[in-house]
Amino acid sequence: MNPFALSLSKGPARRSTDEGFDKRSLNGEGQYPPCSPLFRGGAGGGGHLAQGIHHPPTPSSEEEGEKNATSVRNLAILATASLALAAAAPLTQGAGGQWPAPGGDAGKTHWSTLTGINPANVARLGLAWEADLGTARGQEASPVMVDGVLYVAGNAGRAYAYDAASGRELWRFEPEVDMQRNRTACCDMVNRGLAVSNGRVFIAALDGWMYALDAKTGAVVWKTDFIEDRKRGDNSTGAPEVAGDVVVIGMGGAEYDVRGYVTALDVKTGAIRWRWHVVPHDPALGPQETPELEAALKTWDPKSRWDVGGGGAPWDAINFDPETGYVLVGTGNGGPYARSKRSPSGGDNLYLGSLVALDPKTGRMVWHYQETPGDNWDFTSTQPMILTHMAVDGQDRGVILHAPKNGFLYVIDRKTGQVLRANAIARVNWAKGFEPGTMRPILNPEASDYTDGPKIVFPSTVGARNWFPAAYSPQTGLYYGSVADIGNLIFMTPGAKPYRARALNNDAALIFTPDVAAAVETLPPPMAQAVKALPAFADAKANPGKSQLRAIDPLTGKTVWAVDSEGWQDRGGVLATASGLIVQGTLSGKLVVRDARDGKVLKSIETGSPIMAAPITYTVEGVQYIAVQAGWGGGGWAFTPRYSAAYARGNQNRLLVFRLDGRKVPLPPLLPPLEVAPPPPAQAAGVTAETIARGQGLFFANCAICHANIHRSMAPDLRRMQPATHEAFKQIVLEGALLPAGMPRWDDVLKPGDADAIHAYLIDLQGKTRADELAKQKAGKPIDGPSLTILSNY
């Protein structure tokens, strides 16, 4: 029996964890904070028990006495849960002529009931209109269409409104964003959507301010700072969710120094109504905020790294369920990554890597299920949820379909948190199966615990699935989504690292399996031998992995059909329609329409712009449109894959809208040919080899997460600095000379001598790059040959 198909019925490689890493950074810190966001414009003003809805914390095989700790919480929330259930309303399946939320309907199925564009006529699909969004970074949101107006969420909390038929811009909003906050935004200054309700548009800016805008004019009605502690790395990239009279928003930063939480604000006034924390605070500071946190505390080592915060940031995956009245939240990864450093004696570390149900009136927890106990691998549960109904074991159930990073696709009862199915959809070696009854994953430390040495773990930290939305069709009963079946080598530096404020505290380095075989030879010999001895190394060599668009039966986990993506970073969001279409964009710049029955391509449109976000569809005066936001970015935004349209044509962010009998899409012009790196200035007096080596360590500890120093990166390639940049280097790094453009200042971390050492390293690197590229040019070879340097959009 497949242990992952249980149910209750029976150069050196670099990676990005929501970021980027490099083995060369293991200088005793192993951490890399991010740098400049680079707008094309500025940031201008303008429980898992089998039954019952009141669940105790997930049982842990490593902790005792947890059962006794749950009784207080269960009594406290009994009345609350009853009130929430009393708010039940039918869950509409599928969006119709309008697309009122980023996921389409209340269940966020990304499924449309429209049939005007169908297999018989989709060959006529062409461009209706387009809009320039004025930025050049990642676009991860799906627009919202209400009453003929298309509302669009853009970089860092921008919002736009267009006439949905003609494309005429009605208004645009650019919040004043504290660009210093970019240092703690691990995965680009993306925004995953806005909410429209009762004549207002709700959008959260990157620096943690919620804005309520007048839907007709874009004028600010109210704004609220929802960040709990601005001395830490909290930020915001997720979409707000309206739940009755509150709007709920999460936050990001688990790689840094945050203690995750969700916040509910009054929709009329913006006043903060409640806040729910994911992990406990240091018990030395006094009682926890809620009984459920007191219970969770027993799943943490009393000597945990409370100074780092614990992580758990719920940066996406917030759903209001109209049938139960609950707000459903997916929580984030632990910080630091390794549980052996975060909570040395072990424990499940609730409520990391969990789904939780909250009462929107009070913020009290009703039930929870921890998908990844004691998260050791950045296996967030923040991936999009789909709410629907399906027949399970002969009974109609209101369920959550959830595929987090950890490699499983879950079917979970929305009222109770009961796990009905859990099936692996990618290679998994961190767990062996599930405990009968509780459905707690059975951990596999022999294969995945990297405390005492490197391990190759499946899936990788990019996740089998991540932020890119999947679609569910109630017609076919299939789940359509991108799946990345890859792993990664993971290791860490020895010893406990000192806490770094507003800086990466994860202490882990990773190399993805598509590069492990080549990269292992660059590792120190003892580590290389240890990696080659791992049982998973042979698997990684034989099957490095890839990404696919798949149609999956959620009850069995079986793939009905699959098509390979263009590269493992190519994992765009999906739209499904009642006419039998599956629509998805690609990083190479194509909008592809497939037959939902078998994945056959029915139409492919060249756009010249990379597409990651999920398309939507709507009608205006009987005409059906398909709209999608285009732009490369996300985690690893600084690395532009060579097959991406952004590599050939740049990354001008666009909104593209299609209809039948539309025109050909105008392509952005090709970028000019690459040029050899310019000559660097002479080194300053007194620079030695030791200075350069020190500068290299500082660079990879503080700068490399953004400055990948590769051709056509989204961040400046510092191997190609011009004389004026060299002259202003210290002013840029220490004094924030380019802060308005998104380059943060670093004078709280780096001293003048540190900046000089980094500059010396970059001067040395620029000289070597120029010599290498001149030699390639003379030999008639391209100067941008492939390398092992990789990052990921997540």
PDB file of N, CA and C in Angstrom, residues 594-631:
ATOM      1  N   ARG A 594      -5.463  25.113 -23.279  1.00  0.00           N
ATOM      2  CA  ARG A 594      -5.460  23.660 -23.448  1.00  0.00           C
ATOM      3  C   ARG A 594      -6.857  23.077 -23.272  1.00  0.00           C
ATOM      4  N   ASP A 595      -7.022  21.868 -23.772  1.00  0.00           N
ATOM      5  CA  ASP A 595      -8.247  21.103 -23.580  1.00  0.00           C
ATOM      6  C   ASP A 595      -8.198  20.483 -22.187  1.00  0.00           C
ATOM      7  N   ALA A 596      -9.221  20.746 -21.378  1.00  0.00           N
ATOM      8  CA  ALA A 596      -9.238  20.245 -20.006  1.00  0.00           C
ATOM      9  C   ALA A 596      -9.264  18.726 -19.935  1.00  0.00           C
ATOM     10  N   ARG A 597      -9.668  18.075 -21.008  1.00  0.00           N
ATOM     11  CA  ARG A 597      -9.788  16.621 -20.980  1.00  0.00           C
ATOM     12  C   ARG A 597      -8.439  15.921 -21.079  1.00  0.00           C
ATOM     13  N   ASP A 598      -7.515  16.497 -21.860  1.00  0.00           N
ATOM     14  CA  ASP A 598      -6.262  15.789 -22.104  1.00  0.00           C
ATOM     15  C   ASP A 598      -5.022  16.684 -22.132  1.00  0.00           C
ATOM     16  N   GLY A 599      -5.188  17.989 -21.961  1.00  0.00           N
ATOM     17  CA  GLY A 599      -4.049  18.893 -21.966  1.00  0.00           C
ATOM     18  C   GLY A 599      -3.574  19.303 -23.341  1.00  0.00           C
ATOM     19  N   LYS A 600      -4.265  18.893 -24.388  1.00  0.00           N
ATOM     20  CA  LYS A 600      -3.860  19.241 -25.750  1.00  0.00           C
ATOM     21  C   LYS A 600      -3.945  20.748 -25.959  1.00  0.00           C
ATOM     22  N   VAL A 601      -2.920  21.308 -26.615  1.00  0.00           N
ATOM     23  CA  VAL A 601      -2.895  22.745 -26.891  1.00  0.00           C
ATOM     24  C   VAL A 601      -3.917  23.089 -27.967  1.00  0.00           C
ATOM     25  N   LEU A 602      -4.811  24.023 -27.626  1.00  0.00           N
ATOM     26  CA  LEU A 602      -5.817  24.492 -28.578  1.00  0.00           C
ATOM     27  C   LEU A 602      -5.428  25.846 -29.175  1.00  0.00           C
ATOM     28  N   LYS A 603      -4.666  26.639 -28.425  1.00  0.00           N
ATOM     29  CA  LYS A 603      -4.252  27.960 -28.900  1.00  0.00           C
ATOM     30  C   LYS A 603      -3.045  28.401 -28.087  1.00  0.00           C
ATOM     31  N   SER A 604      -2.060  28.976 -28.753  1.00  0.00           N
ATOM     32  CA  SER A 604      -0.896  29.532 -28.087  1.00  0.00           C
ATOM     33  C   SER A 604      -0.630  30.909 -28.684  1.00  0.00           C
ATOM     34  N   ILE A 605      -0.567  31.911 -27.810  1.00  0.00           N
ATOM     35  CA  ILE A 605      -0.394  33.292 -28.248  1.00  0.00           C
ATOM     36  C   ILE A 605       0.934  33.812 -27.727  1.00  0.00           C
ATOM     37  N   GLU A 606       1.791  34.296 -28.623  1.00  0.00           N
ATOM     38  CA  GLU A 606       3.062  34.884 -28.242  1.00  0.00           C
ATOM     39  C   GLU A 606       2.828  36.305 -27.755  1.00  0.00           C
ATOM     40  N   THR A 607       3.243  36.583 -26.501  1.00  0.00           N
ATOM     41  CA  THR A 607       3.047  37.923 -25.947  1.00  0.00           C
ATOM     42  C   THR A 607       4.349  38.691 -25.765  1.00  0.00           C
ATOM     43  N   GLY A 608       5.477  37.990 -25.696  1.00  0.00           N
ATOM     44  CA  GLY A 608       6.750  38.649 -25.473  1.00  0.00           C
ATOM     45  C   GLY A 608       6.990  39.055 -24.031  1.00  0.00           C
ATOM     46  N   SER A 609       6.097  38.698 -23.132  1.00  0.00           N
ATOM     47  CA  SER A 609       6.233  39.045 -21.714  1.00  0.00           C
ATOM     48  C   SER A 609       6.057  37.788 -20.869  1.00  0.00           C
ATOM     49  N   PRO A 610       6.922  37.583 -19.864  1.00  0.00           N
ATOM     50  CA  PRO A 610       6.783  36.395 -19.010  1.00  0.00           C
ATOM     51  C   PRO A 610       5.508  36.470 -18.179  1.00  0.00           C
ATOM     52  N   ILE A 611       4.819  35.339 -18.054  1.00  0.00           N
ATOM     53  CA  ILE A 611       3.552  35.288 -17.333  1.00  0.00           C
ATOM     54  C   ILE A 611       3.654  34.249 -16.225  1.00  0.00           C
ATOM     55  N   MET A 612       3.451  34.680 -14.991  1.00  0.00           N
ATOM     56  CA  MET A 612       3.409  33.779 -13.834  1.00  0.00           C
ATOM     57  C   MET A 612       2.013  33.730 -13.222  1.00  0.00           C
ATOM     58  N   ALA A 613       1.306  34.846 -13.234  1.00  0.00           N
ATOM     59  CA  ALA A 613       0.021  34.971 -12.542  1.00  0.00           C
ATOM     60  C   ALA A 613      -1.055  34.136 -13.221  1.00  0.00           C
ATOM     61  N   ALA A 614      -2.132  33.870 -12.477  1.00  0.00           N
ATOM     62  CA  ALA A 614      -3.268  33.125 -13.025  1.00  0.00           C
ATOM     63  C   ALA A 614      -4.175  34.056 -13.824  1.00  0.00           C
ATOM     64  N   PRO A 615      -4.581  33.652 -15.042  1.00  0.00           N
ATOM     65  CA  PRO A 615      -5.529  34.459 -15.807  1.00  0.00           C
ATOM     66  C   PRO A 615      -6.916  34.431 -15.174  1.00  0.00           C
ATOM     67  N   ILE A 616      -7.751  35.389 -15.576  1.00  0.00           N
ATOM     68  CA  ILE A 616      -9.160  35.417 -15.182  1.00  0.00           C
ATOM     69  C   ILE A 616      -9.991  35.574 -16.439  1.00  0.00           C
ATOM     70  N   THR A 617     -11.316  35.426 -16.306  1.00  0.00           N
ATOM     71  CA  THR A 617     -12.208  35.676 -17.431  1.00  0.00           C
ATOM     72  C   THR A 617     -13.499  36.311 -16.933  1.00  0.00           C
ATOM     73  N   TYR A 618     -14.130  37.136 -17.786  1.00  0.00           N
ATOM     74  CA  TYR A 618     -15.340  37.869 -17.423  1.00  0.00           C
ATOM     75  C   TYR A 618     -16.045  38.293 -18.695  1.00  0.00           C
ATOM     76  N   THR A 619     -17.252  38.847 -18.565  1.00  0.00           N
ATOM     77  CA  THR A 619     -17.987  39.353 -19.720  1.00  0.00           C
ATOM     78  C   THR A 619     -18.405  40.797 -19.483  1.00  0.00           C
ATOM     79  N   VAL A 620     -18.453  41.552 -20.558  1.00  0.00           N
ATOM     80  CA  VAL A 620     -19.028  42.891 -20.575  1.00  0.00           C
ATOM     81  C   VAL A 620     -19.899  42.994 -21.820  1.00  0.00           C
ATOM     82  N   GLU A 621     -21.178  43.265 -21.614  1.00  0.00           N
ATOM     83  CA  GLU A 621     -22.138  43.375 -22.711  1.00  0.00           C
ATOM     84  C   GLU A 621     -22.063  42.178 -23.655  1.00  0.00           C
ATOM     85  N   GLY A 622     -22.003  40.995 -23.069  1.00  0.00           N
ATOM     86  CA  GLY A 622     -22.049  39.765 -23.840  1.00  0.00           C
ATOM     87  C   GLY A 622     -20.742  39.320 -24.441  1.00  0.00           C
ATOM     88  N   VAL A 623     -19.677  40.097 -24.296  1.00  0.00           N
ATOM     89  CA  VAL A 623     -18.374  39.731 -24.842  1.00  0.00           C
ATOM     90  C   VAL A 623     -17.512  39.155 -23.721  1.00  0.00           C
ATOM     91  N   GLN A 624     -16.948  37.984 -23.958  1.00  0.00           N
ATOM     92  CA  GLN A 624     -16.102  37.356 -22.956  1.00  0.00           C
ATOM     93  C   GLN A 624     -14.650  37.771 -23.165  1.00  0.00           C
ATOM     94  N   TYR A 625     -13.979  38.084 -22.062  1.00  0.00           N
ATOM     95  CA  TYR A 625     -12.577  38.493 -22.083  1.00  0.00           C
ATOM     96  C   TYR A 625     -11.759  37.566 -21.186  1.00  0.00           C
ATOM     97  N   ILE A 626     -10.466  37.451 -21.480  1.00  0.00           N
ATOM     98  CA  ILE A 626      -9.498  36.774 -20.628  1.00  0.00           C
ATOM     99  C   ILE A 626      -8.398  37.778 -20.334  1.00  0.00           C
ATOM    100  N   ALA A 627      -8.091  37.980 -19.052  1.00  0.00           N
ATOM    101  CA  ALA A 627      -7.091  38.965 -18.660  1.00  0.00           C
ATOM    102  C   ALA A 627      -6.014  38.309 -17.812  1.00  0.00           C
ATOM    103  N   VAL A 628      -4.771  38.806 -17.956  1.00  0.00           N
ATOM    104  CA  VAL A 628      -3.671  38.272 -17.165  1.00  0.00           C
ATOM    105  C   VAL A 628      -2.611  39.355 -16.996  1.00  0.00           C
ATOM    106  N   GLN A 629      -1.973  39.352 -15.834  1.00  0.00           N
ATOM    107  CA  GLN A 629      -0.869  40.249 -15.550  1.00  0.00           C
ATOM    108  C   GLN A 629       0.443  39.559 -15.890  1.00  0.00           C
ATOM    109  N   ALA A 630       1.380  40.308 -16.489  1.00  0.00           N
ATOM    110  CA  ALA A 630       2.622  39.729 -16.981  1.00  0.00           C
ATOM    111  C   ALA A 630       3.817  40.426 -16.357  1.00  0.00           C
ATOM    112  N   GLY A 631       4.793  39.642 -15.929  1.00  0.00           N
ATOM    113  CA  GLY A 631       6.026  40.162 -15.371  1.00  0.00           C
ATOM    114  C   GLY A 631       6.742  39.106 -14.559  1.00  0.00           C
TER     115      GLY A 631
END
